[in-house]
XYZ file of C-alpha atoms in Angstrom:
336
model
C -59.413 141.034 -55.647
C -56.366 142.949 -56.948
C -53.878 145.589 -55.880
C -54.949 148.539 -53.773
C -56.971 150.983 -55.887
C -56.490 154.749 -56.271
C -52.725 154.659 -56.802
C -51.224 157.863 -58.188
C -48.772 157.897 -61.076
C -45.964 158.851 -58.687
C -46.821 155.936 -56.405
C -46.868 153.461 -59.295
C -43.592 154.828 -60.682
C -42.018 154.467 -57.237
C -43.317 151.012 -56.320
C -43.657 149.219 -59.660
C -45.858 149.032 -62.741
C -49.160 147.187 -62.578
C -50.772 144.869 -65.108
C -47.713 142.738 -65.698
C -45.799 139.841 -64.200
C -43.016 140.505 -61.707
C -40.527 138.170 -60.029
C -41.075 137.924 -56.273
C -38.541 135.595 -54.614
C -36.682 132.408 -55.534
C -38.794 129.252 -55.353
C -36.466 127.771 -52.732
C -37.646 130.446 -50.279
C -40.966 128.599 -49.876
C -40.557 124.911 -49.085
C -43.455 122.413 -49.324
C -45.734 122.892 -46.337
C -44.196 126.300 -45.538
C -45.250 129.950 -45.603
C -43.264 133.130 -46.221
C -44.161 136.785 -45.832
C -42.918 138.991 -48.684
C -43.207 142.602 -49.765
C -43.749 143.410 -53.432
C -44.922 146.610 -55.146
C -45.090 148.261 -51.726
C -47.645 145.816 -50.307
C -47.497 142.842 -47.934
C -48.122 139.358 -49.298
C -48.116 135.782 -48.080
C -46.698 132.904 -50.090
C -47.695 129.453 -48.931
C -47.054 126.086 -50.492
C -49.059 122.914 -50.021
C -47.251 119.671 -49.312
C -47.814 118.672 -52.961
C -45.854 121.727 -54.090
C -48.764 123.892 -55.277
C -48.086 127.560 -54.517
C -50.485 130.380 -53.590
C -49.976 134.098 -53.033
C -52.405 136.041 -50.854
C -52.588 139.546 -49.457
C -51.132 139.290 -45.955
C -54.286 140.618 -44.344
C -57.042 138.694 -42.618
C -60.444 139.861 -43.922
C -61.847 139.899 -40.376
C -59.716 142.490 -38.523
C -56.716 142.951 -40.795
C -54.261 140.856 -38.793
C -51.287 139.401 -40.754
C -52.116 135.961 -42.073
C -48.374 135.269 -42.087
C -48.520 134.964 -38.284
C -51.132 132.234 -38.581
C -51.046 128.475 -39.109
C -50.531 126.526 -42.310
C -53.411 124.021 -42.563
C -52.392 122.300 -45.780
C -54.674 123.949 -48.334
C -55.555 127.043 -46.289
C -54.239 129.434 -43.639
C -55.781 130.065 -40.206
C -55.380 133.566 -38.765
C -53.729 133.504 -35.341
C -55.949 136.315 -33.996
C -59.417 134.716 -34.246
C -58.824 131.520 -36.240
C -60.512 132.675 -39.471
C -59.460 130.296 -42.256
C -58.656 131.496 -45.777
C -58.207 129.208 -48.784
C -55.646 129.379 -51.572
C -57.869 131.564 -53.766
C -58.642 134.090 -50.992
C -62.024 132.623 -50.049
C -62.973 132.450 -46.377
C -63.530 128.744 -45.743
C -64.347 128.821 -42.035
C -65.028 131.164 -39.112
C -64.495 128.836 -36.135
C -65.853 131.317 -33.615
C -69.171 131.610 -35.425
C -69.891 128.714 -37.823
C -72.216 129.780 -40.629
C -71.035 133.408 -40.392
C -71.766 135.383 -43.557
C -68.037 135.747 -44.226
C -67.809 132.071 -45.115
C -67.773 131.327 -48.821
C -66.809 134.866 -49.828
C -63.588 135.728 -51.654
C -62.350 138.549 -49.452
C -58.567 138.321 -49.754
C -56.576 139.268 -52.854
C -55.029 136.211 -54.511
C -52.484 136.661 -57.289
C -51.831 134.247 -60.168
C -48.351 132.763 -59.825
C -45.928 130.797 -61.992
C -42.550 129.310 -61.251
C -39.857 129.840 -63.837
C -36.208 128.891 -63.700
C -36.262 128.610 -59.919
C -38.122 131.900 -59.352
C -41.701 132.750 -58.410
C -43.459 135.182 -60.754
C -46.791 136.804 -59.898
C -49.332 138.785 -61.910
C -49.996 142.194 -60.343
C -53.192 143.403 -61.981
C -55.411 146.369 -61.186
C -59.206 146.324 -60.908
C -59.601 146.556 -64.685
C -57.036 143.831 -65.410
C -57.430 141.083 -62.793
C -56.728 138.272 -65.263
C -53.097 137.695 -66.212
C -51.773 138.637 -69.617
C -49.887 136.162 -71.757
C -46.421 135.430 -70.400
C -43.628 134.623 -72.849
C -40.621 133.401 -70.924
C -37.018 134.476 -71.635
C -35.511 132.343 -74.373
C -32.442 131.233 -72.377
C -34.688 129.877 -69.618
C -36.645 127.628 -71.986
C -33.939 126.491 -74.425
C -32.773 122.964 -73.474
C -29.335 123.721 -74.945
C -28.806 126.509 -72.399
C -27.777 125.900 -68.789
C -28.389 128.620 -66.184
C -27.784 129.410 -62.518
C -30.128 131.801 -60.680
C -28.501 134.454 -58.511
C -30.720 136.504 -56.175
C -29.909 139.507 -53.985
C -31.773 142.328 -52.263
C -30.550 145.896 -52.619
C -31.541 149.094 -50.845
C -32.207 150.936 -54.105
C -35.346 151.965 -56.031
C -36.300 149.290 -58.540
C -35.831 151.674 -61.479
C -32.174 152.252 -60.584
C -31.545 148.518 -60.692
C -33.097 148.237 -64.175
C -31.333 151.383 -65.397
C -28.003 149.909 -64.323
C -28.542 147.085 -66.805
C -29.492 149.534 -69.578
C -26.107 151.241 -69.125
C -23.460 149.078 -70.840
C -20.750 151.717 -70.533
C -20.425 151.323 -66.783
C -18.870 147.893 -67.352
C -15.659 149.430 -68.713
C -15.229 151.540 -65.584
C -16.988 150.082 -62.524
C -16.122 146.502 -63.503
C -12.774 147.178 -65.162
C -10.918 144.838 -62.794
C -13.301 141.935 -63.353
C -12.306 138.740 -65.154
C -14.564 139.444 -68.156
C -14.898 143.226 -68.599
C -11.299 144.455 -68.522
C -10.959 144.618 -72.323
C -12.283 147.039 -74.894
C -12.439 150.786 -75.377
C -13.535 153.214 -72.686
C -15.073 155.456 -75.326
C -18.016 154.457 -77.483
C -21.090 155.566 -79.354
C -24.481 153.949 -78.884
C -27.743 153.510 -80.694
C -31.237 152.270 -79.877
C -32.583 149.533 -82.125
C -36.267 148.718 -81.775
C -37.489 145.116 -81.757
C -40.910 143.485 -81.670
C -40.502 142.871 -77.929
C -38.581 145.942 -76.746
C -35.296 147.463 -77.845
C -31.541 146.975 -78.015
C -29.160 149.558 -76.610
C -25.828 148.796 -78.214
C -22.408 150.119 -79.078
C -21.993 150.994 -82.751
C -18.204 150.637 -82.827
C -17.487 147.550 -80.680
C -18.996 144.076 -80.501
C -17.994 140.893 -78.747
C -15.406 142.465 -76.462
C -17.055 143.787 -73.306
C -20.593 144.504 -72.077
C -21.388 145.864 -75.558
C -25.164 145.547 -75.781
C -28.299 144.900 -73.787
C -31.832 144.097 -74.904
C -34.885 145.150 -72.916
C -37.644 142.603 -73.470
C -41.285 143.163 -72.523
C -43.074 139.825 -72.885
C -45.607 139.977 -70.052
C -42.665 140.307 -67.661
C -39.849 142.821 -68.121
C -36.399 141.297 -68.507
C -33.055 142.154 -69.983
C -30.634 139.984 -71.909
C -26.938 140.632 -72.384
C -23.857 138.709 -73.400
C -20.193 138.980 -72.390
C -17.357 137.042 -74.077
C -15.660 134.500 -71.843
C -11.903 133.932 -71.633
C -10.509 130.435 -72.363
C -10.060 129.887 -68.622
C -13.844 129.641 -68.324
C -13.864 126.376 -70.222
C -15.740 125.301 -73.371
C -19.106 126.693 -74.352
C -20.691 129.811 -75.786
C -20.503 133.381 -74.466
C -21.589 134.118 -70.918
C -25.106 135.554 -70.837
C -27.293 137.167 -68.215
C -31.067 137.323 -68.026
C -31.987 139.963 -65.469
C -35.266 140.843 -63.754
C -36.054 143.184 -60.880
C -38.764 142.955 -58.200
C -39.988 146.335 -56.932
C -40.132 145.572 -53.203
C -41.040 149.088 -52.080
C -39.955 152.649 -52.843
C -36.402 152.091 -51.686
C -35.702 148.373 -52.003
C -35.380 145.895 -54.866
C -34.966 142.176 -55.360
C -32.593 141.476 -58.251
C -32.662 138.224 -60.202
C -29.809 137.238 -62.484
C -29.789 134.001 -64.443
C -26.201 133.448 -65.517
C -26.191 131.178 -68.523
C -24.183 129.565 -71.292
C -25.084 127.561 -74.351
C -23.470 124.213 -73.569
C -24.277 120.680 -74.659
C -23.191 117.153 -73.830
C -19.927 117.022 -71.848
C -19.575 120.821 -71.963
C -22.537 121.196 -69.619
C -20.878 119.252 -66.812
C -17.615 121.171 -67.313
C -19.397 124.512 -67.221
C -21.325 123.656 -64.085
C -18.182 122.451 -62.314
C -16.166 125.538 -63.238
C -19.025 127.842 -62.303
C -19.476 126.456 -58.796
C -15.768 126.060 -58.035
C -14.294 129.181 -59.660
C -16.547 131.544 -61.567
C -19.466 132.089 -59.178
C -17.307 133.884 -56.602
C -16.049 136.273 -59.270
C -19.597 137.008 -60.423
C -20.679 137.851 -56.891
C -17.772 140.299 -56.708
C -19.042 142.081 -59.830
C -22.584 142.154 -58.472
C -21.296 143.594 -55.213
C -19.705 146.456 -57.129
C -23.126 147.296 -58.596
C -24.765 147.121 -55.179
C -22.218 149.380 -53.493
C -22.486 152.011 -56.228
C -26.280 152.022 -56.468
C -26.882 152.025 -52.707
C -24.499 154.974 -52.350
C -26.482 157.084 -54.806
C -28.915 159.597 -53.253
C -32.636 158.953 -53.547
C -32.993 161.989 -55.824
C -30.051 161.036 -58.053
C -32.282 160.999 -61.132
C -33.436 164.565 -60.402
C -29.970 166.145 -60.508
C -28.311 164.757 -63.596
C -26.498 165.972 -66.682
C -26.961 163.210 -69.207
C -25.148 162.559 -72.479
C -25.285 160.195 -75.457
C -24.410 157.076 -73.450
C -27.624 157.537 -71.461
C -30.049 157.146 -74.359
C -31.100 153.694 -73.161
C -31.877 154.989 -69.670
C -33.832 157.973 -71.026
C -35.880 155.695 -73.280
C -36.639 153.416 -70.320
C -37.735 156.289 -68.066
C -40.089 157.707 -70.663
C -41.629 154.296 -71.233
C -42.153 153.584 -67.522
C -43.400 157.078 -66.706
C -45.963 156.907 -69.532
C -47.247 153.557 -68.270
C -47.449 154.833 -64.697
C -49.532 157.774 -65.893
C -51.826 155.482 -67.882
C -52.322 153.156 -64.896
C -52.928 155.886 -62.312
C -56.305 156.887 -60.944
C -55.497 160.596 -60.890
C-alpha cells in the first residue's frame, strides 16, 4: 500500500514529490509506547512506537470504516481502532476483528505502511507511489554521519508552501538584506554575481566574487532525500571550531504548510566540542532562532501566488533551476 493514486502534476507540485524520502517530525515527538498523528504530503498518517523503540508509520485510516486510527489504543505492537476495535499491526496488516473473529479482513494488509528511518534526531519516511513501493537508496548528509561534526536539530512549522521554504535556502542573497542585523551575516557586499555549478548529487548556487564572508553559497543535494548544505563564517566570539554549517530539509505538510528541519553544525573535536555545545545552548541558539524567525515572518507574509507574479533577475538562477527540476518530476510522477 502506498500514497493515494491518481494525483495530478499540480497536486504533486503543491503537496510534495513522491518516490523519495522526506523528513516528517523530530524523533522526540514520538516517545516509546506513544502514538502521534501527523500530516505529510497532504495526507494523514499515524506514527507509533513500541516500548522497545521500534517505529512504524501507518495511514491514519482504519480499513473497516475509515475512522482515524490515531484515536485508538496503542497495544504494544499494534493499534486498536476506537470505533469497532479492529486491530492493525505495524506493517498495516489487520491482526484481529474482535467483533467477528475469523472475519475475512484478518491477515490482509489493508493499511498503507511507509518505510521509516531515524537520522540525526529526525524521522524520515519513504513516500512511494504504486510503481515504486520499495524505498530507494538513502545516502545521508555528510555532516550528520561524520563523527568529527557536532550538530543540533532545530525544527519549526511554517504556514508556507514547502517549495517556498526550499527556495529560501537556494537564495543566498537574502542573507545580506533580511539577516543584515544578525551576528553572522552583517558583513560582505550587497551586490554579487552568481553561478550554478553542477555536482554528481545536485548543484551549487554560489557567488563568483565573494567567498567565506556571508551566506555565499548553498548546495542542493539529492541523495534519496533532498537536503541543502551551506556554511557561514563564525566570529571569534563563537569560540573555537570550524565554520558554522546548516543542513536543511523541508517536509511538505500540505499545500500551505511546511515543517522545516535545520541541523546547525560545526566541525569540532576533543575539548572544542564541549565548548561549542556550551556556547550554543547558552548564547548562540537564541540568536539563530531570531534569524529563523525573520525567514518565517517574510515567507508567511508572501501571497500564495507570489511565484506567479514575479520579475526575476540573475540572483534567482538557483530558484529557477529548482522550480524546473521539481515541476519536471511532478509531471513525470502524475497520472494525468
